[in-house]
Short mmCIF file of C-alpha atoms in Angstrom, two decimals:
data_model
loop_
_atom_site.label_atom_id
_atom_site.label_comp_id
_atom_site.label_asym_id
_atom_site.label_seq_id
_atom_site.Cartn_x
_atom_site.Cartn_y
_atom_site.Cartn_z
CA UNK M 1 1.14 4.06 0.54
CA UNK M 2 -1.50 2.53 2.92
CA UNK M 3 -3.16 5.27 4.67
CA UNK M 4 -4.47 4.99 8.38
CA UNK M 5 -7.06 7.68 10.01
CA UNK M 6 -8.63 7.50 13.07
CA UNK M 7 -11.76 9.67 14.28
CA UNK M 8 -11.90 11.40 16.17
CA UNK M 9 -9.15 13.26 16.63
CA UNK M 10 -10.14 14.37 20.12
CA UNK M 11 -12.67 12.93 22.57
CA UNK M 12 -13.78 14.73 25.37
CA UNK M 13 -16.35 12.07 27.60
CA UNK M 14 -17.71 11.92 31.24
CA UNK M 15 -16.62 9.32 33.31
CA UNK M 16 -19.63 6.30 33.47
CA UNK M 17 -19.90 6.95 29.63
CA UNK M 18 -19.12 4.71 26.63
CA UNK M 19 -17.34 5.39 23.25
CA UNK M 20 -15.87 4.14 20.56
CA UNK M 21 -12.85 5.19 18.80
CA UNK M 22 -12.10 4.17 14.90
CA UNK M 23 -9.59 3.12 13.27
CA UNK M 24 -9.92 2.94 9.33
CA UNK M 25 -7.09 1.96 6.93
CA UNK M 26 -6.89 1.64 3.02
CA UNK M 27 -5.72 -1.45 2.47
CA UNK M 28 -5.30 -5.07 2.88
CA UNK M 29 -3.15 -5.14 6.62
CA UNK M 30 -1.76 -8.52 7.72
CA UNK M 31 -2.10 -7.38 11.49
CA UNK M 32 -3.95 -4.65 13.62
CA UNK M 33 -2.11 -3.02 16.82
CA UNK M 34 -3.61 -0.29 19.48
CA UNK M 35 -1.37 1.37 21.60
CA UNK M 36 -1.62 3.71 24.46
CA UNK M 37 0.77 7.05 25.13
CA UNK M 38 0.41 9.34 28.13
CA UNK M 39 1.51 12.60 27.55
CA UNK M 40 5.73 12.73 27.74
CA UNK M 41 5.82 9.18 27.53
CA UNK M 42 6.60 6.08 25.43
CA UNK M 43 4.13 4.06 23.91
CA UNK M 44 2.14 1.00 25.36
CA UNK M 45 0.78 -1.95 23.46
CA UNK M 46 -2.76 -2.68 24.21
CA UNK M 47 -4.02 -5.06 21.75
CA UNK M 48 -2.81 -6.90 18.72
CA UNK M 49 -5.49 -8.03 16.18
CA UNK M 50 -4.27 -10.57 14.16
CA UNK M 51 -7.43 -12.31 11.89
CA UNK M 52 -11.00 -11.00 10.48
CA UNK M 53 -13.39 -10.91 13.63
CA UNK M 54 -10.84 -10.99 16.36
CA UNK M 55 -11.70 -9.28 19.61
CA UNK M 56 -9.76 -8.96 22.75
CA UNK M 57 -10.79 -7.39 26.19
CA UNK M 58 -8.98 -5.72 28.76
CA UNK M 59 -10.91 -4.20 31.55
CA UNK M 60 -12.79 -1.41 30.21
CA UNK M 61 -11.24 -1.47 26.65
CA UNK M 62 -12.68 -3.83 23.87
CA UNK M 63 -10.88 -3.70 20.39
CA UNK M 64 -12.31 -5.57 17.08
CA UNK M 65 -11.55 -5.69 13.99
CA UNK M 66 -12.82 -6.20 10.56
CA UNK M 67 -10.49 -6.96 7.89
CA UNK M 68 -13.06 -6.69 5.18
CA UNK M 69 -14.59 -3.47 6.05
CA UNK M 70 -10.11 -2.21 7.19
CA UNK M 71 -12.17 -1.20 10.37
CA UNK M 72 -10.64 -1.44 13.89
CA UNK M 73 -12.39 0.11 16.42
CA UNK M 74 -11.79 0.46 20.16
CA UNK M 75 -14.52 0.93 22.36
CA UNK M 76 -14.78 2.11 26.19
CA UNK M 77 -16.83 1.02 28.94
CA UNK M 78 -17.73 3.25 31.50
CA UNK M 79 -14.79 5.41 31.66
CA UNK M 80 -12.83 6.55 34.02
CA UNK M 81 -10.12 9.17 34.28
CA UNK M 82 -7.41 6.58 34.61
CA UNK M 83 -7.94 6.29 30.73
CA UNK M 84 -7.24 9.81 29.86
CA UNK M 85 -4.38 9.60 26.91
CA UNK M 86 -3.70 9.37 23.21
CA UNK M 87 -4.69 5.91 21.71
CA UNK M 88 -2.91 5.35 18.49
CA UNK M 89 -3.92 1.97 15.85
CA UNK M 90 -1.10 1.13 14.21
CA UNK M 91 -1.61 -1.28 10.58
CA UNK M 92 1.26 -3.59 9.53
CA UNK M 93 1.61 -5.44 6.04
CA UNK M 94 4.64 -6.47 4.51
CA UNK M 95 7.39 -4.45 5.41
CA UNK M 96 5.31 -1.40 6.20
CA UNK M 97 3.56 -0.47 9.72
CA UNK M 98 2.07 2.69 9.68
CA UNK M 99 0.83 4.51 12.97
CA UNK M 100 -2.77 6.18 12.50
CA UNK M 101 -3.35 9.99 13.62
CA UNK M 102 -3.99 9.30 17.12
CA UNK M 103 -6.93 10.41 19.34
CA UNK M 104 -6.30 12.61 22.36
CA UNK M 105 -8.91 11.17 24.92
CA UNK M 106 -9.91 13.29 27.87
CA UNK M 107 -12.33 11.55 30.69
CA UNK M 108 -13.95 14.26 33.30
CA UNK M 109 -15.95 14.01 36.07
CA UNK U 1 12.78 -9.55 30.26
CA UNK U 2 10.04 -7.82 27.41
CA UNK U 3 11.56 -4.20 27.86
CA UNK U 4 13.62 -1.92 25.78
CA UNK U 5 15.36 0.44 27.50
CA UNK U 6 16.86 4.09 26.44
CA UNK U 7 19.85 6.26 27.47
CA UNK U 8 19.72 9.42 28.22
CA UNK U 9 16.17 10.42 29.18
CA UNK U 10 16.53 13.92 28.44
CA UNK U 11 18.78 15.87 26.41
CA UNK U 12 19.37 18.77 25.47
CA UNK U 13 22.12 19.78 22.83
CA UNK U 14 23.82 23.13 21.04
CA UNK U 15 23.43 23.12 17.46
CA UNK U 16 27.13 22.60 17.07
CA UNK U 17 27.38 19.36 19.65
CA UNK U 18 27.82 15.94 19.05
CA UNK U 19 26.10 13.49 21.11
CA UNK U 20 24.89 10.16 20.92
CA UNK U 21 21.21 8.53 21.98
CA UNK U 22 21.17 4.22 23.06
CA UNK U 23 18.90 2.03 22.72
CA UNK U 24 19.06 -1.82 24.01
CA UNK U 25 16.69 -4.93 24.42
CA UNK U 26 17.67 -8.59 25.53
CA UNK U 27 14.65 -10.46 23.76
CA UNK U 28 16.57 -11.76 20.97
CA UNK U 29 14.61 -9.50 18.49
CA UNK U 30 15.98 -8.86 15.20
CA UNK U 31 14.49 -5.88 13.97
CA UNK U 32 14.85 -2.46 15.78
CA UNK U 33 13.94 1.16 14.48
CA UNK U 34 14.20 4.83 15.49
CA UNK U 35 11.20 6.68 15.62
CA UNK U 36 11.01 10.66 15.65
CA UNK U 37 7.87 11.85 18.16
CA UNK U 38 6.46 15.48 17.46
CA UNK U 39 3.73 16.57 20.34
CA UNK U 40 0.48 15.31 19.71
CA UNK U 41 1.54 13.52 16.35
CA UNK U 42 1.96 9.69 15.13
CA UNK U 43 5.35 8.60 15.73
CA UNK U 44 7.45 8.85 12.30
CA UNK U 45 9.66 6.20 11.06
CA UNK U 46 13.66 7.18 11.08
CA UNK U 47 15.74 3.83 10.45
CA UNK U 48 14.77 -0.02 10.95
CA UNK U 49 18.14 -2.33 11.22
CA UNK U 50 17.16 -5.89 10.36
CA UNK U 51 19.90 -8.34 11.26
CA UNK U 52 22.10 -5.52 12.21
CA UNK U 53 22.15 -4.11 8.80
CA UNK U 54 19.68 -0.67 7.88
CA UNK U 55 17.33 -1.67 6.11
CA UNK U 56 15.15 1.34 5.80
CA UNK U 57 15.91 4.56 6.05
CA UNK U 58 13.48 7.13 5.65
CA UNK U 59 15.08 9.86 4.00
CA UNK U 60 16.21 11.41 7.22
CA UNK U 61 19.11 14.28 7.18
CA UNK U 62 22.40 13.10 7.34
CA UNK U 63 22.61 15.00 10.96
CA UNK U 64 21.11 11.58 12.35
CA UNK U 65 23.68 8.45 12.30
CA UNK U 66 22.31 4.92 13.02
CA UNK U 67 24.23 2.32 14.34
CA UNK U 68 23.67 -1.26 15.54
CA UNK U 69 26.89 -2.71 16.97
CA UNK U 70 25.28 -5.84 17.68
CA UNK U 71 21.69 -7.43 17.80
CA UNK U 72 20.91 -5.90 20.95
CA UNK U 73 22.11 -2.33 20.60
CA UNK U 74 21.10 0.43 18.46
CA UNK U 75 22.37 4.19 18.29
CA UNK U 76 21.50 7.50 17.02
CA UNK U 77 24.59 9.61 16.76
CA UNK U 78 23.32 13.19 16.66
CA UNK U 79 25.50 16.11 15.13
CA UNK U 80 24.93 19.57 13.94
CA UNK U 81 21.30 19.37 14.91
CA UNK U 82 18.23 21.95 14.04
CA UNK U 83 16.12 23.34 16.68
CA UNK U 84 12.99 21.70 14.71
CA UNK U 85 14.88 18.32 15.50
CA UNK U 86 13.41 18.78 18.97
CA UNK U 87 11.35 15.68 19.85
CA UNK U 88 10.59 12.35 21.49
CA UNK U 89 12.86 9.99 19.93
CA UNK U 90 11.64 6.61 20.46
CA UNK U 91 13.26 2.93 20.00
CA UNK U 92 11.22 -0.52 19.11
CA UNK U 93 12.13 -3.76 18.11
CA UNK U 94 10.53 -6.48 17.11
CA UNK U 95 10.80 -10.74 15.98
CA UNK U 96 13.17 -11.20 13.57
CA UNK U 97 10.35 -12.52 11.06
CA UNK U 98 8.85 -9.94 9.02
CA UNK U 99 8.48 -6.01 10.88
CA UNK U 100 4.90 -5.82 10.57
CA UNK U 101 5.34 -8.08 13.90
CA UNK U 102 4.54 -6.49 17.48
CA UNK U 103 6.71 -3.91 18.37
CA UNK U 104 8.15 -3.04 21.65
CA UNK U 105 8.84 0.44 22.61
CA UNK U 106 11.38 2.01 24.84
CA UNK U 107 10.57 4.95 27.25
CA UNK U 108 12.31 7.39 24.63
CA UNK U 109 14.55 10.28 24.75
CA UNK U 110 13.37 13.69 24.80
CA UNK U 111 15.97 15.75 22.89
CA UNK U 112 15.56 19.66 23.13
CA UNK U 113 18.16 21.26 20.57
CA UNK U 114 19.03 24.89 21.54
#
Protein backbone atom coordinates (compact mmCIF):
# COMPACT_ATOMS: atom_id res chain seq x y z
CA UNK A 1 0.00 0.00 0.00
CA UNK A 2 1.65 3.35 -1.03
CA UNK A 3 2.10 5.36 2.00
CA UNK A 4 1.85 9.29 2.04
CA UNK A 5 3.20 11.55 5.14
CA UNK A 6 3.44 14.98 5.30
CA UNK A 7 5.51 17.11 7.97
CA UNK A 8 4.66 18.75 9.75
CA UNK A 9 1.74 17.94 11.18
CA UNK A 10 1.11 21.43 12.53
CA UNK A 11 2.62 24.78 11.58
CA UNK A 12 2.27 27.62 13.61
CA UNK A 13 4.07 30.90 11.46
CA UNK A 14 3.88 34.78 11.63
CA UNK A 15 2.41 36.49 8.95
CA UNK A 16 5.48 38.07 6.45
CA UNK A 17 7.16 34.60 7.01
CA UNK A 18 7.94 31.75 4.59
CA UNK A 19 7.58 27.89 4.88
CA UNK A 20 7.48 24.97 3.34
CA UNK A 21 5.29 22.09 3.85
CA UNK A 22 6.30 18.30 2.60
CA UNK A 23 4.81 15.93 1.13
CA UNK A 24 6.69 12.46 0.89
CA UNK A 25 5.21 9.24 -0.59
CA UNK A 26 6.62 5.61 -1.06
CA UNK A 27 6.18 4.93 -4.31
CA UNK A 28 6.11 5.47 -7.94
CA UNK A 29 2.69 8.07 -8.23
CA UNK A 30 1.43 8.84 -11.75
CA UNK A 31 0.09 12.32 -10.46
CA UNK A 32 0.56 14.75 -7.41
CA UNK A 33 -2.59 16.83 -5.99
CA UNK A 34 -2.65 19.60 -2.98
CA UNK A 35 -5.74 20.53 -1.63
CA UNK A 36 -6.96 23.05 0.81
CA UNK A 37 -9.83 22.43 3.76
CA UNK A 38 -11.00 25.12 6.16
CA UNK A 39 -12.20 23.87 9.19
CA UNK A 40 -16.12 22.39 8.67
CA UNK A 41 -15.66 22.48 5.15
CA UNK A 42 -15.12 20.53 1.90
CA UNK A 43 -12.01 20.27 0.24
CA UNK A 44 -10.37 22.65 -2.42
CA UNK A 45 -8.00 21.71 -5.18
CA UNK A 46 -4.99 23.83 -5.33
CA UNK A 47 -2.54 22.27 -7.56
CA UNK A 48 -2.20 19.19 -9.65
CA UNK A 49 1.39 18.01 -10.42
CA UNK A 50 1.42 15.90 -13.19
CA UNK A 51 5.42 15.20 -14.48
CA UNK A 52 9.05 15.18 -12.68
CA UNK A 53 9.96 19.00 -12.12
CA UNK A 54 6.56 20.51 -12.51
CA UNK A 55 5.83 23.67 -10.59
CA UNK A 56 2.78 25.77 -10.48
CA UNK A 57 2.14 29.18 -8.67
CA UNK A 58 -0.74 30.69 -7.22
CA UNK A 59 -0.30 33.87 -5.34
CA UNK A 60 1.57 33.11 -2.33
CA UNK A 61 1.59 29.26 -2.74
CA UNK A 62 4.31 27.48 -4.93
CA UNK A 63 4.05 23.57 -5.19
CA UNK A 64 6.91 21.26 -6.91
CA UNK A 65 7.46 18.14 -7.24
CA UNK A 66 10.04 15.53 -7.65
CA UNK A 67 9.09 12.25 -8.84
CA UNK A 68 12.46 10.73 -8.25
CA UNK A 69 13.08 11.84 -4.81
CA UNK A 70 8.40 11.03 -4.24
CA UNK A 71 8.87 14.66 -2.81
CA UNK A 72 6.11 17.31 -3.19
CA UNK A 73 6.49 20.17 -1.31
CA UNK A 74 4.41 23.34 -0.94
CA UNK A 75 5.96 26.38 0.02
CA UNK A 76 4.51 29.88 1.33
CA UNK A 77 5.43 33.30 0.66
CA UNK A 78 4.93 35.80 3.08
CA UNK A 79 1.91 34.61 4.76
CA UNK A 80 -0.95 35.92 5.65
CA UNK A 81 -3.86 34.86 7.82
CA UNK A 82 -6.11 34.34 4.85
CA UNK A 83 -4.05 31.02 4.53
CA UNK A 84 -4.81 29.63 7.87
CA UNK A 85 -6.20 25.84 7.12
CA UNK A 86 -5.32 22.20 6.68
CA UNK A 87 -3.37 21.52 3.38
CA UNK A 88 -3.63 17.93 2.45
CA UNK A 89 -1.22 16.20 -0.81
CA UNK A 90 -3.02 13.68 -2.13
CA UNK A 91 -0.79 10.75 -4.54
CA UNK A 92 -2.68 8.89 -7.30
CA UNK A 93 -1.37 5.72 -9.29
CA UNK A 94 -3.37 3.22 -10.82
CA UNK A 95 -6.49 2.80 -9.23
CA UNK A 96 -5.32 4.07 -5.86
CA UNK A 97 -5.26 7.89 -4.57
CA UNK A 98 -4.30 8.15 -1.22
CA UNK A 99 -4.72 11.48 0.87
CA UNK A 100 -1.48 12.30 3.06
CA UNK A 101 -1.90 13.22 6.96
CA UNK A 102 -2.63 16.73 6.47
CA UNK A 103 -0.98 19.82 8.10
CA UNK A 104 -3.04 22.14 10.27
CA UNK A 105 -1.50 25.63 9.32
CA UNK A 106 -2.05 28.54 11.66
CA UNK A 107 -0.73 32.22 10.41
CA UNK A 108 -0.66 35.00 13.42
CA UNK A 109 0.09 38.33 13.57
CA UNK B 1 -20.60 23.95 -14.35
CA UNK B 2 -17.21 22.25 -12.30
CA UNK B 3 -19.24 21.75 -8.95
CA UNK B 4 -20.58 18.83 -7.09
CA UNK B 5 -23.16 19.53 -4.98
CA UNK B 6 -24.58 17.65 -1.63
CA UNK B 7 -27.98 17.23 0.07
CA UNK B 8 -28.59 17.69 3.23
CA UNK B 9 -25.88 19.86 4.80
CA UNK B 10 -26.37 18.72 8.17
CA UNK B 11 -27.86 15.82 9.70
CA UNK B 12 -28.40 14.46 12.43
CA UNK B 13 -29.98 10.89 12.92
CA UNK B 14 -31.25 8.29 15.91
CA UNK B 15 -29.48 5.16 15.86
CA UNK B 16 -32.61 3.40 14.75
CA UNK B 17 -33.44 5.96 11.59
CA UNK B 18 -33.15 5.55 8.13
CA UNK B 19 -32.09 8.33 6.04
CA UNK B 20 -30.47 8.93 2.94
CA UNK B 21 -27.33 11.47 1.93
CA UNK B 22 -27.16 12.86 -2.28
CA UNK B 23 -24.68 13.62 -4.11
CA UNK B 24 -24.84 15.09 -7.89
CA UNK B 25 -22.44 16.67 -10.58
CA UNK B 26 -23.29 17.63 -14.31
CA UNK B 27 -19.60 17.35 -15.74
CA UNK B 28 -20.05 14.16 -17.41
CA UNK B 29 -17.59 12.45 -14.95
CA UNK B 30 -17.61 8.84 -14.63
CA UNK B 31 -16.16 8.02 -11.49
CA UNK B 32 -17.66 9.23 -8.11
CA UNK B 33 -16.79 8.07 -4.44
CA UNK B 34 -17.91 8.58 -0.82
CA UNK B 35 -15.48 9.69 1.48
CA UNK B 36 -15.84 9.43 5.44
CA UNK B 37 -14.14 12.85 7.17
CA UNK B 38 -13.06 12.44 10.96
CA UNK B 39 -11.86 16.03 12.55
CA UNK B 40 -8.50 16.84 11.79
CA UNK B 41 -7.89 13.50 9.75
CA UNK B 42 -7.29 12.56 5.88
CA UNK B 43 -10.46 11.89 4.28
CA UNK B 44 -11.04 7.91 4.10
CA UNK B 45 -12.20 6.15 1.11
CA UNK B 46 -15.97 4.53 1.45
CA UNK B 47 -17.17 3.44 -2.21
CA UNK B 48 -15.98 4.63 -5.84
CA UNK B 49 -18.85 3.77 -8.64
CA UNK B 50 -17.15 3.68 -12.02
CA UNK B 51 -19.67 3.65 -14.84
CA UNK B 52 -22.42 3.42 -12.38
CA UNK B 53 -21.30 0.14 -11.09
CA UNK B 54 -19.14 -0.05 -7.34
CA UNK B 55 -16.17 -0.67 -8.01
CA UNK B 56 -14.46 -0.38 -4.71
CA UNK B 57 -15.67 -0.72 -1.64
CA UNK B 58 -13.65 -0.38 1.26
CA UNK B 59 -14.80 -2.76 3.66
CA UNK B 60 -17.31 -0.38 5.11
CA UNK B 61 -20.31 -1.81 7.49
CA UNK B 62 -23.20 -2.83 5.82
CA UNK B 63 -25.08 0.24 7.77
CA UNK B 64 -23.82 2.40 4.67
CA UNK B 65 -25.72 1.64 1.18
CA UNK B 66 -24.30 3.14 -2.07
CA UNK B 67 -26.22 3.84 -4.90
CA UNK B 68 -25.73 5.48 -8.31
CA UNK B 69 -29.03 5.67 -10.20
CA UNK B 70 -27.44 7.23 -13.02
CA UNK B 71 -24.02 8.87 -14.02
CA UNK B 72 -24.77 11.93 -12.30
CA UNK B 73 -26.18 10.82 -8.97
CA UNK B 74 -24.78 9.01 -6.16
CA UNK B 75 -26.35 8.02 -2.64
CA UNK B 76 -25.49 6.90 0.72
CA UNK B 77 -28.48 5.27 2.32
CA UNK B 78 -27.75 5.36 6.04
CA UNK B 79 -29.51 2.85 8.54
CA UNK B 80 -28.97 1.66 12.01
CA UNK B 81 -26.03 3.98 12.41
CA UNK B 82 -23.25 4.15 15.41
CA UNK B 83 -22.55 7.26 17.19
CA UNK B 84 -18.71 6.82 16.00
CA UNK B 85 -20.30 7.11 12.39
CA UNK B 86 -20.41 10.83 13.18
CA UNK B 87 -18.48 12.70 10.46
CA UNK B 88 -18.00 14.81 7.34
CA UNK B 89 -19.13 12.70 4.61
CA UNK B 90 -17.79 13.97 1.49
CA UNK B 91 -18.60 13.25 -2.41
CA UNK B 92 -15.94 13.52 -5.53
CA UNK B 93 -15.94 12.54 -8.90
CA UNK B 94 -13.73 12.49 -11.37
CA UNK B 95 -12.97 11.73 -15.65
CA UNK B 96 -14.10 8.64 -16.55
CA UNK B 97 -10.37 7.55 -17.49
CA UNK B 98 -8.53 6.04 -14.77
CA UNK B 99 -9.46 7.54 -10.77
CA UNK B 100 -6.11 8.62 -10.04
CA UNK B 101 -7.53 11.71 -12.23
CA UNK B 102 -8.44 15.16 -10.43
CA UNK B 103 -11.11 14.91 -8.19
CA UNK B 104 -13.83 17.27 -7.46
CA UNK B 105 -15.29 17.57 -4.11
CA UNK B 106 -18.70 18.49 -2.89
CA UNK B 107 -19.30 20.75 0.22
CA UNK B 108 -20.16 17.46 2.27
CA UNK B 109 -22.62 16.44 4.78
CA UNK B 110 -22.02 16.64 8.34
CA UNK B 111 -23.89 13.70 9.90
CA UNK B 112 -24.13 13.72 13.84
CA UNK B 113 -25.69 10.22 14.93
CA UNK B 114 -27.33 10.46 18.41
Amino acid sequence: ELKVEQNPLFLSMQEGKNYTIYCNYSTTSDRLYWYRQDPGKSLESLFVLLSNGAVKQEGRLMASLDTKARLSTLHITAAVHDLSATYFCAVGTGNQFYFGTGTSLTVIP
Amino acid sequence: DTEVTQTPKHLVMGMTNKKSLKCEQHMGHRAMYWYKQKAKKPPELMFVYSYEKLSINESVPSRFSPECPNSSLLNLHLHALQPEDSALYLCASSQETGWAREQYFGPGTRLTVT
